XYZ file of C-alpha atoms in Angstrom:
522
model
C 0.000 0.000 0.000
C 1.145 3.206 -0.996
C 0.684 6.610 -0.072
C 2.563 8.373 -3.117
C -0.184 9.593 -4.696
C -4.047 8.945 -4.061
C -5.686 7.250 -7.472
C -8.774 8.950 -6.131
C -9.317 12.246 -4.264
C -12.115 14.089 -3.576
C -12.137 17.533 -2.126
C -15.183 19.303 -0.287
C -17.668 17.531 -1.839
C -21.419 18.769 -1.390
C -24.405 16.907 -2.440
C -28.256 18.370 -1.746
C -31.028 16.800 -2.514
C -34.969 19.031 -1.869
C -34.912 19.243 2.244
C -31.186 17.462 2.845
C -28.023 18.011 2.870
C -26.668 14.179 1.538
C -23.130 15.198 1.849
C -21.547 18.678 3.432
C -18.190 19.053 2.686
C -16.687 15.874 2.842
C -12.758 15.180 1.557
C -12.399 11.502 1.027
C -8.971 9.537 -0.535
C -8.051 6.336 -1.932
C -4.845 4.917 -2.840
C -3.699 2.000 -5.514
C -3.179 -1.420 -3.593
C -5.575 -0.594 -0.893
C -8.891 -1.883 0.485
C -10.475 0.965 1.971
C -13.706 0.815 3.807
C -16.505 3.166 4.351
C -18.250 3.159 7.276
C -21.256 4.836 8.897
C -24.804 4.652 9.992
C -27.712 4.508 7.005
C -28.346 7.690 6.035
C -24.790 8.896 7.173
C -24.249 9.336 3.095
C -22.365 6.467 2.603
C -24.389 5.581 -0.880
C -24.320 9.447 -1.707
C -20.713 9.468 -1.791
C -20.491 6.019 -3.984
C -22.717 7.511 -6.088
C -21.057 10.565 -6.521
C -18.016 9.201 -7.307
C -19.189 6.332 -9.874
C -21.565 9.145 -11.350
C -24.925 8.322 -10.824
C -25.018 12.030 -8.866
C -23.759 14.838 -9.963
C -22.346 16.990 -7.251
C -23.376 20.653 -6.176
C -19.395 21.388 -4.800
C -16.194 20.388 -5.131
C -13.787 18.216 -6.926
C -13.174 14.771 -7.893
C -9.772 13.810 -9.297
C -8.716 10.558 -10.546
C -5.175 9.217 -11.051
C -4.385 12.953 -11.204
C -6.874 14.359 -13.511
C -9.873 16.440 -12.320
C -13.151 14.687 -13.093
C -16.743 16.040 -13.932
C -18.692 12.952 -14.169
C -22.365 13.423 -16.230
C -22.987 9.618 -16.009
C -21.918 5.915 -14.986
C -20.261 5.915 -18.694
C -17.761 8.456 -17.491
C -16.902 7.169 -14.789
C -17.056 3.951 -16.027
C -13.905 5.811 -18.770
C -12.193 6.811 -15.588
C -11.370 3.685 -14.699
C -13.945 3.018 -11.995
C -16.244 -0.167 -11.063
C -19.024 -0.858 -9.163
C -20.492 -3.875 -7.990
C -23.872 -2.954 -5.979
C -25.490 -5.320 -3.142
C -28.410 -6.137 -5.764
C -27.150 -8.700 -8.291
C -27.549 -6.832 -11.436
C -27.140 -9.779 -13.797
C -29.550 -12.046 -15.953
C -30.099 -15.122 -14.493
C -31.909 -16.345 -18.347
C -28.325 -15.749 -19.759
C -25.095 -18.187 -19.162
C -22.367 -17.032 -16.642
C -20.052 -16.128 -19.907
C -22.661 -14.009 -20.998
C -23.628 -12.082 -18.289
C -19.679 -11.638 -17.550
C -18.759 -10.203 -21.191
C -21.683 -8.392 -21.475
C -21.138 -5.368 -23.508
C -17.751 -6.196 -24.138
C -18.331 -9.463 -26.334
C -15.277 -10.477 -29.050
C -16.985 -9.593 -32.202
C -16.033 -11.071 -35.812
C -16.581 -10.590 -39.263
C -19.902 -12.444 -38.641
C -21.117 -10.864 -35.282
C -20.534 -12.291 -31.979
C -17.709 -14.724 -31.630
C -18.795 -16.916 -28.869
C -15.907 -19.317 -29.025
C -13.733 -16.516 -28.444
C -15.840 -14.832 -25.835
C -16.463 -17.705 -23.634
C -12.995 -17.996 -23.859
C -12.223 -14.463 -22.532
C -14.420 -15.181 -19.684
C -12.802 -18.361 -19.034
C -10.185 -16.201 -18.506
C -11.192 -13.802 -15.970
C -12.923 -16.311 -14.019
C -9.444 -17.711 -13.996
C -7.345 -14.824 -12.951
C -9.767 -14.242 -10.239
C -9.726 -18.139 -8.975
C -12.480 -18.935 -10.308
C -11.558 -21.089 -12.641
C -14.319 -23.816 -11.520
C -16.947 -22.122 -13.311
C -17.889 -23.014 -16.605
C -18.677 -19.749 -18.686
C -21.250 -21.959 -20.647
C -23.418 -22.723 -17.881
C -26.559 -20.960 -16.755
C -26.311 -18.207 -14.468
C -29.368 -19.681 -12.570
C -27.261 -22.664 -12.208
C -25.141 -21.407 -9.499
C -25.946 -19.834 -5.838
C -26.905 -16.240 -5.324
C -23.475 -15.898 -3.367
C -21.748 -16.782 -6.513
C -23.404 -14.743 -8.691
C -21.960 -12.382 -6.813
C -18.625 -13.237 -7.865
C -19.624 -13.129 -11.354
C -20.438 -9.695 -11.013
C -17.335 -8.831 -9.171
C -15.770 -10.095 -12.518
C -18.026 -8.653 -14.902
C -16.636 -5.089 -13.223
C -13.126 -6.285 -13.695
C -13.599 -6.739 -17.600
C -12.810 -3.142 -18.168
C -9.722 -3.331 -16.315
C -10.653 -0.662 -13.496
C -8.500 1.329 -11.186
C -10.759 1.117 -8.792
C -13.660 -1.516 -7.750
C -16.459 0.080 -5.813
C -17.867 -3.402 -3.649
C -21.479 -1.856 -2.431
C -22.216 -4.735 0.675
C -20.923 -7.507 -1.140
C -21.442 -10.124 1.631
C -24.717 -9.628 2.447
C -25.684 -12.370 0.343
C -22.479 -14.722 1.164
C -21.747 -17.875 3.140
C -18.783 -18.454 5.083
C -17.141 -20.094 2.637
C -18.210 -17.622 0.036
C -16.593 -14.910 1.943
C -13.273 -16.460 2.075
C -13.561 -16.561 -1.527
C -14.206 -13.220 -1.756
C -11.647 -11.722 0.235
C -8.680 -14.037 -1.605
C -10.223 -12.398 -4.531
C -10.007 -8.743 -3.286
C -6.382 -9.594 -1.655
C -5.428 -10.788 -5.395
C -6.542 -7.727 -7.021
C -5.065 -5.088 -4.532
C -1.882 -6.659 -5.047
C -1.874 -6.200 -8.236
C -2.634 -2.435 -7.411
C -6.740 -1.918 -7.920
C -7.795 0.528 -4.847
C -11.318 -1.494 -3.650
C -14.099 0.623 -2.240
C -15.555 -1.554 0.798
C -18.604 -1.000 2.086
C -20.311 -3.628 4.656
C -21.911 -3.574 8.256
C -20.358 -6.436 9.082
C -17.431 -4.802 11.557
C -15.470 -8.125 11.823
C -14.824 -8.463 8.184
C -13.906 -4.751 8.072
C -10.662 -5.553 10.173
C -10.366 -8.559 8.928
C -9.505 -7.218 4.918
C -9.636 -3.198 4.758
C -6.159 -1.443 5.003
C -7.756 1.790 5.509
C -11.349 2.871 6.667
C -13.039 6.208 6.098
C -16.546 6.918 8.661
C -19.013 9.360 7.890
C -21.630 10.276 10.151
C -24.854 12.915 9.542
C -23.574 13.276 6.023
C -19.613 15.107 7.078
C -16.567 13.060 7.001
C -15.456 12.528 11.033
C -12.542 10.266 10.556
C -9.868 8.001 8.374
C -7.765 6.046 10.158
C -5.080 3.099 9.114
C -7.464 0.380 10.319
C -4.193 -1.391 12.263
C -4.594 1.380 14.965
C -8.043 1.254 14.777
C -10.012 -0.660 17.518
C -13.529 -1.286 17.290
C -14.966 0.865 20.418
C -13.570 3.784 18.696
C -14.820 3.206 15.456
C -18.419 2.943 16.830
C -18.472 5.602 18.907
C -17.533 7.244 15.590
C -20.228 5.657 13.723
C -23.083 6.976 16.116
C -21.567 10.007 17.915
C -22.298 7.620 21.201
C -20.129 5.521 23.814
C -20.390 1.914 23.098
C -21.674 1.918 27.094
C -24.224 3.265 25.885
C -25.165 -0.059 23.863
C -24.193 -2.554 26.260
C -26.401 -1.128 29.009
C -28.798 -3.015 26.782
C -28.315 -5.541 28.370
C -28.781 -4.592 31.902
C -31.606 -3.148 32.001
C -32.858 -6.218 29.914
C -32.261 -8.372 32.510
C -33.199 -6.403 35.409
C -36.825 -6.376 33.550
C -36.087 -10.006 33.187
C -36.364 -10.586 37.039
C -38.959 -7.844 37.339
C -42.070 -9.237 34.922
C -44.792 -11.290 36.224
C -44.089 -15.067 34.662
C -48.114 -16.041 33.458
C -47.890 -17.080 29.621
C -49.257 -15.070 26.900
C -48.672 -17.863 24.626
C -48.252 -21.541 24.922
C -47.458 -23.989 21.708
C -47.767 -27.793 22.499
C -45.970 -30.191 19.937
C -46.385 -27.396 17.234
C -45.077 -28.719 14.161
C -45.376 -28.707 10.693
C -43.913 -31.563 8.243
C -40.889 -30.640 6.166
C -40.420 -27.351 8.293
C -40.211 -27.816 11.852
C -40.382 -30.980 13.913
C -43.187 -30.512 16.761
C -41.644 -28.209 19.474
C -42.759 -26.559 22.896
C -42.639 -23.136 23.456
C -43.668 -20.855 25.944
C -43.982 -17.224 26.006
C -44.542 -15.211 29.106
C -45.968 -11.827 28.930
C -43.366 -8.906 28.693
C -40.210 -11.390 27.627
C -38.228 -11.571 25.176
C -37.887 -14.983 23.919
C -34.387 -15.325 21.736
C -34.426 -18.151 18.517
C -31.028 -19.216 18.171
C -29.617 -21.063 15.606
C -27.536 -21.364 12.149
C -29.446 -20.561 8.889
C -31.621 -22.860 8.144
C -32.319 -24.458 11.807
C -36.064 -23.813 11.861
C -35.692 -20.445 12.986
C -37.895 -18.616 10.735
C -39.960 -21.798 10.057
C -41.286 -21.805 14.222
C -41.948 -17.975 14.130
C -44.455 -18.201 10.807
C -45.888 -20.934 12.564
C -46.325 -18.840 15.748
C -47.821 -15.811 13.452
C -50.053 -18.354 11.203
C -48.276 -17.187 8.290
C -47.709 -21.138 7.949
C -50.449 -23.432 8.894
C -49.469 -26.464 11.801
C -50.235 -29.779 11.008
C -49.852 -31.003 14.509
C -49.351 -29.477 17.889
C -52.226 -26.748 19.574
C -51.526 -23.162 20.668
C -52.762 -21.531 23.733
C -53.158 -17.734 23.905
C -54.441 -16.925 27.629
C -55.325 -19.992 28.565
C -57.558 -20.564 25.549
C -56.891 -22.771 23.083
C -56.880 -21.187 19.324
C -56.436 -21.550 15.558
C -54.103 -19.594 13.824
C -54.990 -20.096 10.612
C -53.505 -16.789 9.087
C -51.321 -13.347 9.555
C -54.667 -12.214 10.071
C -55.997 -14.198 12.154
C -53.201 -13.951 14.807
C -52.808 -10.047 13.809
C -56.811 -10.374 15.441
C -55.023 -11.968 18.502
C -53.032 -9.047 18.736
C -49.949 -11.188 17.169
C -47.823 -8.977 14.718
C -44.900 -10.285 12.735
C -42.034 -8.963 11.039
C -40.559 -10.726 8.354
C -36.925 -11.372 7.469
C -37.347 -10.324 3.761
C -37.906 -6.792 4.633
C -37.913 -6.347 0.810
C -40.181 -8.548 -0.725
C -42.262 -9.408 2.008
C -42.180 -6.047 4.249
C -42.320 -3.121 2.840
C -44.012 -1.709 -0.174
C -41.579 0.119 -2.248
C -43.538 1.980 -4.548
C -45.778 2.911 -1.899
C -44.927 5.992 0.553
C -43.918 5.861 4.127
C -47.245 6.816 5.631
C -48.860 4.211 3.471
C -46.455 1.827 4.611
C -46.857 2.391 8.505
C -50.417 2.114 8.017
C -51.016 -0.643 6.543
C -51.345 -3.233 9.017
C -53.703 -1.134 10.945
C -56.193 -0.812 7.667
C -55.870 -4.524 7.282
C -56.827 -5.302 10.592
C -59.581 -2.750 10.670
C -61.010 -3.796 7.484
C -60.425 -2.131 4.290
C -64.113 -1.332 3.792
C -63.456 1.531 6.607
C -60.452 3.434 5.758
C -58.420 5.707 7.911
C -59.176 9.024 8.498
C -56.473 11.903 7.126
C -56.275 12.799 10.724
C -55.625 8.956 12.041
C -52.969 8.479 10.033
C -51.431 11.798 10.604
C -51.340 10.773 14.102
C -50.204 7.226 13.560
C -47.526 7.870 11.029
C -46.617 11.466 13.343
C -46.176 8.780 16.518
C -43.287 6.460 15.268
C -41.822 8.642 12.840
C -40.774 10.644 16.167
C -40.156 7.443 17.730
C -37.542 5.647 15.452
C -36.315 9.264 14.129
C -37.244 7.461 10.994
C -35.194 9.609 8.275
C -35.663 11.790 6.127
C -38.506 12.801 8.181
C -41.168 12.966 5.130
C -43.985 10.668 5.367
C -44.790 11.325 1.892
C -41.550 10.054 0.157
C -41.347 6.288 -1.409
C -40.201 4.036 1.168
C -37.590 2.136 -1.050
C -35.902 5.672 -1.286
C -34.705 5.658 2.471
C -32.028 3.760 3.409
C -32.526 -0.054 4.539
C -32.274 0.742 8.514
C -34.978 4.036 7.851
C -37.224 0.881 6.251
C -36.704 -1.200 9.201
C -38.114 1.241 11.439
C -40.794 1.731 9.310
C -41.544 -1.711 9.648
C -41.423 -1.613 13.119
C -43.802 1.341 13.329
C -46.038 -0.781 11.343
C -46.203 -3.519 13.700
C -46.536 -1.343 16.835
C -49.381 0.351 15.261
C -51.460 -2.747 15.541
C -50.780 -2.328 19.687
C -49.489 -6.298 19.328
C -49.356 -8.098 22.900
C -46.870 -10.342 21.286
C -44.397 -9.143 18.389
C -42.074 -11.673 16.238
C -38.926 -10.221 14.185
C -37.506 -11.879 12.382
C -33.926 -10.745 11.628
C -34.680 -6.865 12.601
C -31.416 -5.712 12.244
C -29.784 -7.614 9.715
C -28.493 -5.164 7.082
C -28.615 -2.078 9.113
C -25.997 0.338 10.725
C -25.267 -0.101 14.578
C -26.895 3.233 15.405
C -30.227 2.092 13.777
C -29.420 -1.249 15.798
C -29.078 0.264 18.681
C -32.046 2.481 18.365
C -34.334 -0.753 17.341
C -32.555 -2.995 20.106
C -33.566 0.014 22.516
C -37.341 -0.431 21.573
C -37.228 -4.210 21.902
C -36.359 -3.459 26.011
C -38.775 -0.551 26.078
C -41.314 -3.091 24.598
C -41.294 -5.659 27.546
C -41.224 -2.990 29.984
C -44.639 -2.335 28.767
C -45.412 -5.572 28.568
C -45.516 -6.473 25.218
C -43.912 -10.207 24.732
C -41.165 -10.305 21.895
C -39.851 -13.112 19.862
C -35.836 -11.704 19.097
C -34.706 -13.777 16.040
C -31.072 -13.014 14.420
C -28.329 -14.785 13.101
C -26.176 -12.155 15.490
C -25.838 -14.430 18.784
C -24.272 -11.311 20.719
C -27.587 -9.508 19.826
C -29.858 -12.814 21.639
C -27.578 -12.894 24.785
C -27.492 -9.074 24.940
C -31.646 -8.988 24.600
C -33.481 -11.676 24.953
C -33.764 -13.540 28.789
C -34.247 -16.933 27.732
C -32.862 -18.389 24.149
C -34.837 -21.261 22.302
C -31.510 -22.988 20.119
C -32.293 -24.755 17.213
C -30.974 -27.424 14.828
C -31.978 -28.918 11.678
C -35.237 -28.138 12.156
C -35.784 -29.213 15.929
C -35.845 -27.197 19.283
C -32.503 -28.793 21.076
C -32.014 -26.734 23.458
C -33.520 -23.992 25.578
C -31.045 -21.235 27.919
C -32.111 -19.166 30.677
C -29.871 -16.069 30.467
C -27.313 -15.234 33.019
C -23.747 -13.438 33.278
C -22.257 -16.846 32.787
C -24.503 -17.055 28.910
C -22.049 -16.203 26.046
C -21.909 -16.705 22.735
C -19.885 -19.240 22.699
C -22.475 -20.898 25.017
C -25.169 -21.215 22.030
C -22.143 -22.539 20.178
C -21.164 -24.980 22.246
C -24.555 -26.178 22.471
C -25.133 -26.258 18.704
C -21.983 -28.471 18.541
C -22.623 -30.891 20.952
C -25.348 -31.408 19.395
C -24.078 -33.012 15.767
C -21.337 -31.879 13.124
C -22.672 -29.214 11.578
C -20.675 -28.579 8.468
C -22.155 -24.668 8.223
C -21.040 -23.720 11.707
C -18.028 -21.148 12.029
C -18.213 -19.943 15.129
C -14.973 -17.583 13.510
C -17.408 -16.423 11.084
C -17.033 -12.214 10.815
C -19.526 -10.566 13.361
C -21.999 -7.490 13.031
C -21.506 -4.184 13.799
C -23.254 -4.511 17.220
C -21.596 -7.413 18.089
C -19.235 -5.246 20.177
């Protein structure tokens, strides 16, 4: 790494969009052979900046100059000319079209005749190759292969062009283990051979584990850039969030004092609840104003118990008790009449709405349990939306803008002022905070506590085991689809508690307890 000359500089660099100032001022650097990473909360301008520099936004002030020559970017073309790459967190290729194909595209070898596919195939043959990816066949279906390798693919399709610098917009967020390590022997190959990569991920662990430099921005102004060797991780948080990390671990305490404080008489009861192919029949107990932790790898039943719990899935054995009385929960709405309220995992395709607005958003649960023949008043929903938008300081603060404009933690809370809407006496989420910034983590982690102090029960499902221990007083662990274990929470509960438990338990080729952590997992 080298710091002769930066390959990219930008100076004072403004961006304003109608009501917000994206970026104010903000000097940012990058130098060849370096993986630098930019971090911040969602909305801290993290995308504005990408996008700035790989010219999908034009700026209002200051300069950008690559390897030396001042740039004034009108598109992604320019850019593009400048030497610069992007790979986004949204797969942007077409899984009808072969991997060689969706690789070279744009940038086929053309003959006398057209297309030479011989010869491109063999081109991508040979990128895959330089990049160690030599397994894949350029001839095979795109759809063939796992969404974490198509994410490769388009890490290579960005290298065709030979770019000085490769802008990697959350590349993991789709990744196994194993895919990860890929990735990163991929990223070490190219800064060697002198690309600068752009890093951008939530995921703190893998931040130290492969970024030489890192770069935070927080309310839209650059507050630090630091050689991440003498960077630790309580620094770089309190950066993040303008906030101690105290701050987040006293969580946990008064999580647990509530924990001794609640009365113990069940909201909810589930008796051999099972359904075939999802989740063998399990127990399950919920007292009112407790959070419940589900613990487990991906794809131990997690999810699968929680939809079952909600009705979104139907049982075909077990019976569910909700104060005392035995019930059917045959659908969302049906348990969403039971004052049961469930946040999904897929927060895109299953949560929110994009092309609807905010308001219409937060609302929505509380039309469809009222009845859509009996719409909300102006003034109802002024006071709903009015409510959690002050709440979750969901941001920007415009109820009227598209929800799939704000960033994905913004959309969380949304979500979560959806749910709360309903007044739910017992509220599942599923995966709240994967995907967001600790400060947004914090904030929904926060309302989770403040929850059961009012005695609303809460289900506390994510693949962040720091986050269950932190939250949740006891932890329902899962494996291949069966309850194995349940934890009452204590000082002496760790992480490496639910691990331990998970391996005693069986092999379990997908477990890596060394896996990289979240951002909150400090």
């Amino acid at each position: 790494m080298s710091e002769a000359a930066p390959v990219v500089e930008m100076t004072d660099i403004s961006v304003e969009f109608p009501g917000v100032k994206a970026l104010d001022d903000v000097h940012f650097r990058m130098f060849p052979g370096e993986v630098h990473a930019l971090m911040g909360e969602n909305g801290a301008g993290k995308s504005t900046l990408i996008k700035a520099l790989t010219g999908v936004y034009p700026i209002d002030a200051g300069t950008i100059v690559v390897a030396g020559s001042e740039r004034r970017f009108r598109g992604t073309a320019d850019a593009e000319e400048a030497g610069i790459a992007t790979v986004y967190q949204e797969v942007s290729l077409c899984p009808n079209l072969t991997i060689g194909e969706n690789l070279m595209l744009g940038h086929e070898v053309r003959g006398p005749l057209g297309i030479n596919w011989r010869a491109t195939n063999a081109a991508a043959a040979e990128m895959l190759a330089k990049l160690g990816l030599e397994g894949l066949d350029p001839r095979k279906p795109l759809a063939s292969i796992s969404l974490g390798v198509q994410q490769l693919v388009a890490i290579a399709r960005a290298m065709v062009i030979d770019p000085r610098v490769l802008v990697l917009d959350e590349p993991t967020s789709s990744l196994d283990a194993n895919e990860v390590e890929t990735l990163f022997a991929i990223m070490r190959r190219l800064r060697d051979q002198g690309v600068a990569i752009l890093f951008v991920s939530h995921f703190l662990g893998q931040v130290f584990a492969i970024s030489d430099r890192v770069t935070v921005l927080r309310n839209g102004r650059r507050v630090g850039e630091h050689l991440t060797r003498e960077l630790d991780r309580a620094t770089l948080i309190s950066e993040m969030i303008g906030k101690d990390l105290e701050l987040l671990e006293s969580l946990g305490s008064a999580s647990m004092e509530h924990a001794e404080e609640h009365p113990a008489e069940a909201f909810l009861v589930a008796t051999g609840l099972g359904r075939k192919g999802s989740i063998d029949p399990t127990d399950v107990e919920l007292p009112r104003g407790a959070v419940i932790g589900f613990a487990g790898l991906l794809g131990s039943g997690r999810t699968e118990l929680a939809r079952l719990l909600c009705g979104a899935d139907k049982a075909d054995a077990g019976r569910v008790s909700i104060k005392g009385e035995e019930v059917a929960l045959s659908s969302p709405v049906a348990a969403l009449g039971r004052r049961i309220a469930y946040s999904t995992e897929n927060r895109r395709d299953e949560g929110t709405i994009g092309d609807l607005t905010v308001r219409e958003n937060i609302i929505l649960a509380v039309q469809a349990k009222r009845g859509w023949l009996r719409p909300l008043s102006r003034a109802e929903q002024d006071q709903i939306v009015d409510k959690y938008m002050k709440a979750f300081d969901i941001r920007p603060a415009d109820p009227e803008l598209l929800i799939k404009n704000l960033s994905g933690g913004n959309q969380q809370k949304v979500l979560l002022g959806r749910w709360l809407a309903t007044d739910p006496e017992l509220l599942i989420l599923d995966e709240p905070t994967r995907g967001i910034d600790v400060g947004a983590k914090a904030e929904i982690q926060e309302a989770v506590v403040d929850l059961a102090q009012g005695g609303v029960t809460t289900v506390f499902i994510s693949s962040e085991l720091d986050e269950v221990v932190r939250l949740c007083e006891r932890i329902i662990v899962l494996r291949d689809h069966q309850k194995i274990a349940e934890i009452t929470n204590g000082p002496e509960v760790t992480t490496q508690t639910i691990i331990d438990v998970i391996a005693d338990h069986g092999t379990d080729r997908d477990a890596d307890p060394s896996a990289p952590t979240e951002a909150t997992s400090s």
